[in-house]
XYZ file of C-alpha atoms in Angstrom:
672
model
C -182.845 164.389 71.970
C -184.615 162.034 69.590
C -182.909 163.672 66.615
C -179.537 163.523 68.368
C -179.916 159.826 69.188
C -181.001 159.129 65.605
C -177.876 160.860 64.276
C -175.736 158.934 66.772
C -177.248 155.607 65.721
C -176.795 156.400 62.033
C -173.150 157.465 62.379
C -172.253 154.418 64.513
C -173.707 152.135 61.863
C -171.828 154.012 59.153
C -168.574 153.956 61.136
C -168.005 157.722 61.007
C -167.025 160.198 63.708
C -169.021 163.422 64.000
C -169.456 166.265 66.448
C -172.368 168.589 67.095
C -171.190 171.994 66.079
C -174.434 173.660 67.164
C -176.814 172.257 69.767
C -179.543 174.285 71.479
C -183.321 174.356 71.852
C -183.883 175.870 68.400
C -181.414 174.246 65.998
C -178.786 171.562 65.804
C -175.924 171.081 63.338
C -173.685 168.011 63.131
C -170.574 167.822 60.964
C -167.858 165.240 60.352
C -164.746 165.453 62.481
C -162.600 165.240 59.377
C -162.278 168.833 58.155
C -161.906 167.712 54.538
C -165.158 165.715 54.649
C -168.340 167.487 53.558
C -170.866 165.459 55.555
C -173.448 167.705 57.224
C -176.877 167.451 58.791
C -178.866 170.419 60.061
C -182.251 170.392 61.796
C -184.304 173.137 63.406
C -187.605 173.599 65.184
C -190.587 174.050 62.901
C -192.902 176.346 64.820
C -195.811 175.894 62.466
C -196.065 172.125 62.918
C -194.458 172.108 66.371
C -191.839 169.553 65.383
C -188.209 169.252 64.374
C -187.392 169.152 60.694
C -184.170 168.309 58.861
C -183.416 171.261 56.617
C -179.992 170.251 55.247
C -178.507 166.797 54.806
C -175.303 166.244 52.789
C -174.661 162.518 52.973
C -171.351 162.365 51.121
C -168.658 161.046 53.454
C -165.194 161.216 51.895
C -163.341 160.085 55.030
C -162.407 156.479 55.795
C -164.534 154.149 57.896
C -163.255 153.525 61.444
C -163.889 150.686 63.902
C -163.423 152.823 67.019
C -166.094 155.439 67.587
C -166.501 157.689 70.628
C -170.200 158.023 69.867
C -170.643 154.490 71.258
C -170.406 155.665 74.845
C -171.399 153.875 78.048
C -175.013 155.069 77.960
C -175.551 153.916 74.383
C -173.933 150.521 75.078
C -176.078 149.983 78.191
C -179.244 150.847 76.237
C -178.392 148.223 73.630
C -177.412 145.595 76.202
C -180.673 145.896 78.160
C -182.628 144.419 75.246
C -180.010 141.724 74.794
C -180.003 140.780 78.496
C -183.778 140.429 78.631
C -183.533 137.845 75.869
C -180.308 136.191 77.086
C -180.059 136.651 80.891
C -176.631 134.986 81.109
C -174.965 137.163 78.469
C -171.180 137.145 78.908
C -168.631 139.848 78.256
C -167.108 138.007 75.299
C -170.548 137.464 73.775
C -171.370 141.165 74.107
C -168.078 142.050 72.424
C -168.829 139.722 69.538
C -172.365 141.103 69.279
C -171.195 144.705 68.734
C -168.404 143.539 66.444
C -170.833 141.658 64.221
C -173.687 144.161 64.223
C -171.883 147.516 64.215
C -168.267 146.602 63.378
C -167.124 148.221 66.627
C -163.939 147.514 68.579
C -164.863 148.545 72.098
C -162.725 149.243 75.110
C -162.874 146.380 77.604
C -163.429 148.585 80.648
C -166.123 150.664 78.942
C -168.039 147.545 77.921
C -167.710 146.091 81.443
C -169.222 149.205 83.011
C -172.016 149.312 80.437
C -172.780 145.630 81.033
C -172.992 146.321 84.760
C -175.439 149.174 84.165
C -177.586 146.961 81.959
C -177.644 144.200 84.573
C -178.724 146.697 87.209
C -181.666 147.683 85.006
C -182.675 144.081 84.234
C -181.994 142.401 87.585
C -182.378 145.384 89.884
C -179.984 147.150 92.209
C -177.868 144.670 94.169
C -177.902 146.718 97.384
C -181.637 147.474 97.177
C -182.552 143.794 96.838
C -181.339 143.070 100.365
C -184.214 145.174 101.652
C -186.774 142.796 100.104
C -185.511 139.465 101.514
C -188.212 139.451 104.203
C -190.912 140.054 101.579
C -189.475 137.241 99.492
C -189.416 134.849 102.470
C -193.002 135.712 103.393
C -194.117 135.038 99.802
C -192.361 131.657 99.795
C -194.067 130.612 103.025
C -197.443 131.715 101.691
C -197.135 129.870 98.350
C -195.406 126.763 99.783
C -196.873 126.041 103.232
C -194.661 123.911 105.451
C -191.408 125.367 104.101
C -188.661 126.764 106.310
C -187.343 130.268 105.647
C -185.033 131.884 108.206
C -183.494 135.361 107.911
C -180.909 136.630 110.385
C -179.761 140.248 110.612
C -177.177 142.230 112.573
C -178.759 145.027 114.666
C -177.298 148.519 114.510
C -176.148 150.541 117.561
C -178.807 153.096 116.727
C -182.279 151.499 117.122
C -183.719 153.764 114.427
C -181.334 152.416 111.766
C -182.228 149.355 109.717
C -180.224 146.204 110.560
C -177.648 144.667 108.230
C -178.389 141.415 106.429
C -176.325 138.473 107.719
C -177.647 135.136 106.366
C -180.736 133.347 105.055
C -181.834 129.676 104.993
C -184.454 128.144 102.644
C -185.851 124.594 102.640
C -188.983 124.201 100.505
C -191.710 121.768 101.519
C -191.746 119.907 98.176
C -187.985 119.295 98.288
C -188.098 118.154 101.911
C -190.958 115.654 101.420
C -189.567 114.332 98.155
C -186.212 113.537 99.735
C -187.728 111.825 102.776
C -190.201 109.844 100.644
C -187.932 107.576 98.606
C -184.699 109.438 97.813
C -181.372 107.819 98.595
C -180.192 108.524 102.160
C -177.127 110.333 100.868
C -176.559 114.077 101.289
C -173.710 116.018 99.733
C -172.621 119.316 101.290
C -170.761 122.030 99.448
C -170.305 125.780 99.309
C -169.532 128.255 96.551
C -168.642 131.940 96.673
C -170.877 134.651 95.211
C -169.467 136.814 92.429
C -170.807 140.169 93.611
C -169.337 143.215 95.321
C -171.126 142.344 98.546
C -169.571 138.870 98.571
C -170.934 135.924 100.495
C -171.208 132.147 100.130
C -174.040 129.842 99.105
C -174.238 126.578 101.068
C -176.173 123.668 99.605
C -177.414 120.243 100.667
C -177.875 117.980 97.630
C -179.343 114.462 97.357
C -179.656 111.865 94.589
C -182.764 110.218 93.232
C -183.161 106.746 91.738
C -181.763 107.967 88.407
C -178.589 109.468 89.927
C -180.020 112.935 89.292
C -179.269 115.858 91.593
C -182.067 116.630 94.025
C -181.986 119.995 95.829
C -182.839 119.713 99.539
C -181.910 123.055 101.137
C -179.671 126.067 100.521
C -178.503 129.132 102.420
C -176.730 132.452 101.890
C -174.015 133.196 104.485
C -171.286 135.848 104.664
C -168.376 133.385 104.899
C -167.867 129.624 104.910
C -166.691 128.840 108.420
C -167.500 126.497 111.312
C -170.155 128.740 112.851
C -172.156 129.170 109.644
C -171.947 125.470 108.788
C -173.175 124.605 112.283
C -176.116 126.982 111.872
C -176.965 125.502 108.448
C -176.734 121.863 109.628
C -178.797 122.488 112.756
C -181.646 123.889 110.635
C -181.280 121.002 108.184
C -181.401 118.552 111.113
C -184.668 120.089 112.275
C -186.212 119.756 108.804
C -185.083 116.189 107.995
C -185.131 114.708 111.476
C -182.492 112.741 113.320
C -179.792 111.612 110.916
C -179.123 108.426 112.942
C -182.786 107.444 112.951
C -183.120 108.045 109.215
C -179.668 106.470 108.545
C -178.423 109.417 106.561
C -174.920 109.461 105.078
C -173.159 112.783 104.517
C -170.379 113.551 102.064
C -168.306 116.697 102.468
C -165.093 117.957 100.897
C -163.774 119.778 103.974
C -164.781 117.444 106.874
C -167.512 119.826 108.018
C -169.545 117.179 109.842
C -166.935 115.488 111.985
C -166.924 118.405 114.410
C -170.666 118.126 115.050
C -171.552 114.422 114.729
C -169.767 111.162 115.516
C -168.822 109.305 112.335
C -167.327 105.882 111.711
C -164.055 105.062 109.982
C -165.865 104.264 106.754
C -167.377 107.742 106.778
C -163.905 109.170 107.191
C -162.561 107.136 104.270
C -165.569 108.111 102.149
C -164.922 111.744 103.007
C -161.257 111.503 102.024
C -162.246 109.771 98.809
C -164.686 112.569 97.986
C -162.093 115.278 98.662
C -159.484 113.904 96.290
C -159.462 115.100 92.702
C -157.818 112.177 90.904
C -158.868 108.557 90.600
C -155.503 107.187 91.736
C -155.657 109.154 94.961
C -159.237 108.024 95.515
C -158.252 104.369 95.237
C -155.141 104.798 97.391
C -157.217 106.457 100.127
C -159.384 103.303 100.405
C -156.676 100.813 101.287
C -157.884 98.154 103.668
C -161.297 97.657 102.030
C -162.352 94.960 99.620
C -162.011 95.452 95.882
C -165.720 95.948 95.229
C -165.935 98.502 98.039
C -162.996 100.433 96.600
C -164.594 100.460 93.173
C -167.959 101.572 94.498
C -166.489 104.311 96.673
C -164.329 105.608 93.850
C -167.349 105.620 91.523
C -169.598 107.390 94.009
C -166.886 109.887 94.945
C -166.506 110.864 91.300
C -170.279 111.386 91.088
C -170.525 113.390 94.297
C -167.452 115.502 93.479
C -169.695 117.359 90.996
C -172.525 117.820 93.475
C -172.312 121.595 93.314
C -175.300 123.308 91.744
C -173.937 123.537 88.220
C -177.180 125.076 87.042
C -176.631 128.253 89.082
C -173.038 128.881 88.059
C -174.013 132.023 86.156
C -176.580 133.064 88.779
C -173.867 133.514 91.422
C -172.919 136.810 89.783
C -176.454 138.211 90.190
C -178.094 140.061 93.136
C -179.418 138.059 96.065
C -183.133 137.947 95.149
C -182.324 137.042 91.552
C -179.966 134.342 92.814
C -182.560 132.856 95.168
C -185.140 132.824 92.397
C -182.689 131.095 90.057
C -182.113 128.352 92.644
C -185.856 127.916 93.281
C -186.661 127.702 89.565
C -183.733 125.341 89.027
C -185.114 122.958 91.680
C -188.626 123.285 90.268
C -187.422 122.489 86.735
C -185.530 119.425 87.977
C -188.608 118.037 89.704
C -190.824 118.749 86.700
C -188.347 117.332 84.182
C -187.270 114.131 85.950
C -190.564 112.298 85.560
C -189.232 109.490 83.427
C -187.400 106.554 84.950
C -183.868 105.828 83.915
C -184.679 102.118 83.888
C -187.133 102.720 81.058
C -184.397 104.293 78.960
C -182.033 101.390 79.647
C -184.707 98.906 78.685
C -185.228 100.644 75.327
C -181.491 100.648 74.582
C -181.221 96.898 75.311
C -182.938 96.009 72.028
C -179.652 96.652 70.195
C -177.922 93.774 72.086
C -178.406 90.056 71.309
C -178.227 87.669 74.323
C -177.029 84.051 73.936
C -177.665 81.447 76.630
C -174.557 79.561 77.728
C -176.461 76.337 78.549
C -176.368 76.347 82.368
C -179.101 74.560 84.313
C -180.421 77.679 86.091
C -180.732 79.685 82.853
C -178.797 82.609 84.381
C -175.522 82.927 82.422
C -175.639 84.750 79.093
C -173.212 86.156 76.569
C -174.614 89.414 75.192
C -173.319 90.369 71.747
C -173.277 93.846 70.286
C -171.025 96.204 68.410
C -168.095 96.553 68.995
C -167.739 93.908 71.730
C -169.672 91.411 73.844
C -170.362 91.140 77.596
C -170.879 88.277 80.058
C -173.944 88.522 82.345
C -174.674 86.358 85.410
C -178.227 86.927 86.567
C -177.815 84.798 89.686
C -174.856 86.796 91.048
C -176.073 90.125 89.577
C -172.799 90.595 87.708
C -171.850 92.041 84.334
C -168.388 92.502 82.873
C -169.140 96.163 82.145
C -169.260 96.773 85.925
C -172.266 99.085 85.871
C -174.617 96.672 87.635
C -172.204 96.253 90.551
C -171.509 99.940 91.005
C -175.007 101.357 90.682
C -177.202 101.961 93.667
C -174.710 100.946 96.380
C -174.851 103.948 98.677
C -175.014 103.151 102.388
C -171.622 102.048 103.635
C -173.168 99.506 106.011
C -174.718 97.701 103.050
C -171.612 98.101 100.911
C -169.793 95.534 103.032
C -172.042 92.716 101.771
C -171.409 91.227 98.355
C -175.066 90.630 97.335
C -176.306 94.231 97.089
C -178.803 94.926 94.323
C -178.261 97.755 91.884
C -179.800 98.908 88.638
C -179.373 96.393 85.784
C -177.280 97.616 82.904
C -178.308 97.479 79.245
C -176.682 94.028 78.827
C -178.496 92.654 81.895
C -181.825 93.994 80.632
C -181.285 92.157 77.327
C -180.537 88.919 79.218
C -183.553 89.414 81.498
C -185.793 89.897 78.478
C -184.553 86.562 77.034
C -185.152 84.852 80.399
C -188.656 86.354 80.626
C -188.013 88.291 83.844
C -188.752 91.875 84.855
C -185.801 94.275 85.460
C -187.681 95.835 88.417
C -187.291 92.571 90.341
C -183.497 92.872 90.094
C -183.273 96.504 91.271
C -182.587 97.863 94.693
C -185.629 99.294 96.427
C -184.175 102.806 96.079
C -183.895 102.351 92.306
C -187.372 101.053 91.527
C -190.071 102.930 89.692
C -192.114 103.078 92.883
C -189.344 104.889 94.735
C -188.785 107.194 91.768
C -192.460 108.103 91.564
C -192.637 108.677 95.300
C -189.721 111.094 95.106
C -191.345 113.236 92.429
C -194.874 112.974 93.773
C -194.340 116.433 95.270
C -193.705 119.719 93.551
C -192.784 123.349 94.240
C -195.559 125.892 93.919
C -194.835 128.992 91.802
C -194.815 132.512 93.235
C -196.017 135.803 91.663
C -193.839 138.659 90.528
C -192.090 141.033 92.902
C -194.720 143.723 92.419
C -197.343 141.390 93.915
C -195.331 140.228 96.927
C -196.856 140.670 100.345
C -195.043 143.346 102.342
C -193.383 142.124 105.504
C -194.240 144.016 108.718
C -190.624 143.746 109.886
C -187.783 146.133 109.134
C -185.916 146.037 105.868
C -182.290 144.860 106.108
C -179.455 146.806 104.588
C -176.839 145.361 102.264
C -173.683 143.978 103.928
C -170.796 146.383 104.154
C -167.925 145.741 101.798
C -164.592 147.302 100.965
C -164.345 148.414 97.366
C -161.060 146.946 96.145
C -159.242 148.370 93.127
C -159.367 146.518 89.860
C -162.030 144.258 88.376
C -164.019 141.880 90.541
C -162.388 138.445 90.749
C -164.787 135.661 89.800
C -162.474 132.638 89.755
C -161.822 130.551 92.801
C -158.353 129.628 93.986
C -157.563 126.068 92.979
C -155.623 123.512 94.956
C -152.123 122.451 94.038
C -153.296 119.114 92.611
C -156.072 120.617 90.479
C -155.682 121.250 86.790
C -156.491 124.680 85.365
C -159.930 125.150 83.845
C -160.419 125.533 80.115
C -157.794 124.726 77.522
C -154.908 126.332 79.384
C -152.176 123.921 80.321
C -150.696 123.766 83.763
C -147.481 125.725 83.798
C -144.839 124.876 86.362
C -143.512 128.044 87.909
C -140.159 127.654 89.624
C -139.243 130.147 92.261
C -136.096 132.011 91.371
C -133.237 131.360 93.772
C -130.930 134.314 94.214
C -127.355 133.817 95.391
C -126.270 135.788 98.399
C -124.194 138.701 97.200
C -121.000 139.886 98.821
C -119.493 143.325 99.220
C -116.788 144.029 96.657
C -114.978 146.250 99.119
C -114.651 144.123 102.261
C -116.035 140.739 101.093
C -118.805 140.528 103.709
C -122.224 139.039 102.778
C -124.453 141.227 104.951
C -124.263 144.368 102.812
C -123.159 145.743 99.442
C -120.416 148.104 98.357
C -122.821 151.049 98.397
C -123.425 150.914 102.161
C -120.120 149.348 103.220
C -118.844 150.950 106.472
C -115.204 150.177 105.672
C -115.475 151.874 102.300
C -116.930 155.005 103.876
C -114.146 155.050 106.493
C -111.481 154.594 103.798
C -112.906 157.445 101.718
C -112.998 159.731 104.748
C -109.359 158.907 105.562
C -108.276 159.522 101.958
C -110.100 162.860 101.888
C -108.480 163.915 105.164
C -105.006 162.951 103.897
C -105.542 164.862 100.676
C -106.695 167.939 102.552
C -103.631 167.752 104.852
C -101.304 167.460 101.852
C -102.933 170.456 100.199
C -102.521 172.554 103.376
C -98.857 171.544 103.699
C -98.154 172.470 100.079
C -99.810 175.870 100.539
C -97.710 176.644 103.681
C -94.314 176.246 101.942
C -92.537 179.609 101.154
C -92.134 180.467 97.454
C -89.162 182.214 95.800
C -89.697 185.840 94.764
C -87.635 188.503 92.899
C -87.592 190.907 95.909
C -85.301 191.190 98.966
C -85.224 188.952 102.035
C -87.650 191.032 104.055
C -89.977 191.717 101.174
C -93.205 189.691 101.135
C -94.030 187.653 98.095
C -97.199 189.030 96.531
C -97.137 186.865 93.407
C -99.091 183.598 93.062
C -97.250 180.251 93.010
C -95.997 179.274 89.597
C -97.206 175.871 88.279
C -94.602 173.473 87.033
C -93.905 173.394 83.341
C -95.379 170.362 81.601
C -92.842 167.752 80.718
C -92.115 166.890 77.127
C -93.682 163.615 75.867
C -91.746 161.772 73.192
C -93.945 159.836 70.785
C -92.724 156.619 69.283
C -93.599 157.020 65.615
C -93.173 154.443 62.932
C -93.261 157.093 60.196
C -90.784 159.915 59.628
C -91.691 163.501 60.572
C -93.945 165.521 58.332
C -91.019 167.587 56.988
C -89.122 164.488 55.894
C -91.937 162.946 53.878
C -91.916 162.945 50.131
C -94.999 164.658 48.747
C -94.519 163.002 45.390
C -94.819 159.524 46.831
C -97.410 159.990 49.588
C -100.205 162.465 49.831
C -101.707 162.824 53.306
C -105.410 163.642 53.518
C -106.231 167.048 54.888
C -107.362 166.718 58.500
C -110.835 167.756 59.522
C -110.745 171.115 61.168
C -111.940 171.010 64.810
C -114.527 173.455 66.105
C -113.342 176.950 66.916
C -111.812 177.404 70.346
C -112.744 180.276 72.681
C -111.170 183.558 71.648
C -109.683 184.416 75.016
C -108.610 182.405 78.002
C -108.142 183.609 81.511
C -104.516 184.399 82.295
C -102.769 182.324 84.864
C -102.174 183.877 88.207
C -98.455 184.065 87.401
C -99.140 186.038 84.205
C -101.475 188.641 85.671
C -100.671 192.253 84.864
C -99.153 194.094 87.805
C -101.142 196.811 89.412
C -100.171 200.420 88.691
C -97.419 201.670 90.962
C -96.119 198.221 91.783
C -92.401 197.742 91.693
C -92.527 193.989 91.228
C -92.383 192.820 87.618
C -94.837 190.172 86.529
C -93.817 186.563 86.956
C -94.248 184.723 83.685
C -94.648 181.026 83.160
C -91.962 179.473 80.988
C -93.297 178.140 77.717
C -93.825 174.442 77.445
C -91.674 172.396 75.163
C -93.159 171.903 71.728
C -94.040 168.261 71.097
C -92.902 166.475 67.999
C -95.068 167.177 65.004
C -96.583 170.353 66.439
C -96.607 173.504 64.363
C -96.533 175.863 67.351
C -93.669 178.327 67.560
C -92.422 180.574 70.276
C -94.648 183.356 68.993
C -97.785 181.178 69.329
C -97.297 178.753 72.259
C -99.730 175.813 72.665
C -102.653 176.315 75.044
C -102.038 175.230 78.590
C -105.058 173.310 79.987
C -103.984 174.125 83.547
C -104.322 177.859 83.118
C -106.512 179.359 85.822
C -106.312 176.245 88.040
C -105.106 176.170 91.620
C -101.754 174.735 92.570
C -103.312 171.652 94.158
C -105.334 170.857 91.039
C -102.352 171.505 88.778
C -100.164 169.213 90.910
C -102.675 166.331 90.850
C -103.433 166.627 87.134
C -99.968 167.533 85.901
C -99.480 164.244 84.094
C -103.142 163.721 83.230
C -104.413 166.586 81.109
C -101.658 167.094 78.532
C -102.124 168.162 74.973
C -100.683 165.331 72.858
C -101.249 166.051 69.157
C -101.385 163.317 66.536
C -98.956 163.283 63.608
C -100.051 165.754 60.974
C -102.158 167.825 63.369
C -102.492 171.511 62.499
C -103.404 173.835 65.296
C -106.333 176.180 64.725
C -105.574 179.769 63.859
C -106.473 182.367 66.451
C -108.161 185.463 65.230
C -106.609 188.685 66.466
């Protein structure tokens, strides 16, 4: 097997197709698939050294290099992708395609690469169905490493008590996240849900806060089968137990689907804030806030645009991974945020203010400044906490009850910090209490404790849940959500307007009605039946008429009815007949001879030979008149197309199937 894999790797790199002509436990021979190519490698077992040895190797490919190679099968692709996934856990399909194209010059089938990438992910991340059986072990490890956390797992019992239950949902709220939010975080919670991109499906619900630097702060998250009223109620009840009474703590919730209004009483400002957060364009956000003051509209529109991206962007790729891997990605994402956000945003603004030059306007209170910088200048009023850039007014105004007053404190902008430095004042004195360094440090005074690897997890004494049941749908797994009508498509694709085709109501061409077509028209069927009946009656009447015979009055007529002779057709010719033409002046081209006709035709019923001993002579059909320009004579009459036909057919087609020769036509010669 090692020799075979080495040959496979070598031929894939060389871009050649081979096949193993001989493959057993003693010897192996591989040749090129091109019969004219002389490439060959032969190896056999060396019994003396107990190893395999290459005995023959003719490395002289004369065939062309190819970019498609069947040696790069699913197993080989998965083996290569495992190493790549361990280094880059979020490897995409397009990146894997480019990797094989660059390294091996391979053009792979899309479906084959998708299956191989799935196999590699199962090796790296683990089996998706098997990970549901370890959720209790994972929850027990979280509670042991982070005391005070809340981990709840709910399962669906089976009818048979001996069978393991089915996983339903799971809730996680870590102690460090809970204490950090209650310490000095803004009393603003954003709720959102996102679907999981796995075969087992599900939704991840999240409760997100904001710190003093407008950074996302993870509070709690849950895995549920579907995003509905029951699951949101379950999630919010557990969140209410962890954070306390929302009225006592003066918490404000923002949701995009009005999830809270069914459970808690909210004011009209909450409703307007909710509508503002649901809209996707700035114009609709402003129009939804009619009736409020201008500063309130600006603040709400600004905050709605910030909260509209409250979804956990850091776990976008993790939603396609198994449940334990997903939960670990969320935990490490929250831990990295807490560990990284240790530096105040106000410190960064203060450092950037050195590039702006403040100029005092000369007022008595020493509060109005004109701050100059490239490419423009700003006006700052320290007494009213105003700046023409608008950042100072819009920052930090969160609670709607405090938004209604005009003297709310926010975070000074870079222009205000430059003016405060000229006035000899501290920017911390002009910040809201939620935006100070003290509040920021209190938020990140807590941390999330790490947990060991899965091999060292403590085993739960409870049963192990099974994976949720799912219906395997045909086609690839859909990983894009359905967007609303007012949303723009993601990426660089432009929004295409698709107009629904309007079809006109058709009408029947037979009766003119609009309810059906000519194919299933009842009147047409009735008319055809009547015409067929009339035709059959006419044929019976024609067959019942007595025919004239050569015998006496009492003698029965044994001969068949004689078809009518075809009438002569006179052709209107602009040229004289063939006999009257002058060969010296005009030479007609010789006509192309038609294919040979059948040698014999069946005789008409009127021309049949009489039986032996019959006294009646045969009734012959009179010869048809010879058309103009025909070369037939009385000895060789023209063929009658109605020979062998019945009287009814001959009567209907008497004037239809007539032999009308063109001028200069020469009849074919019959061989005797």
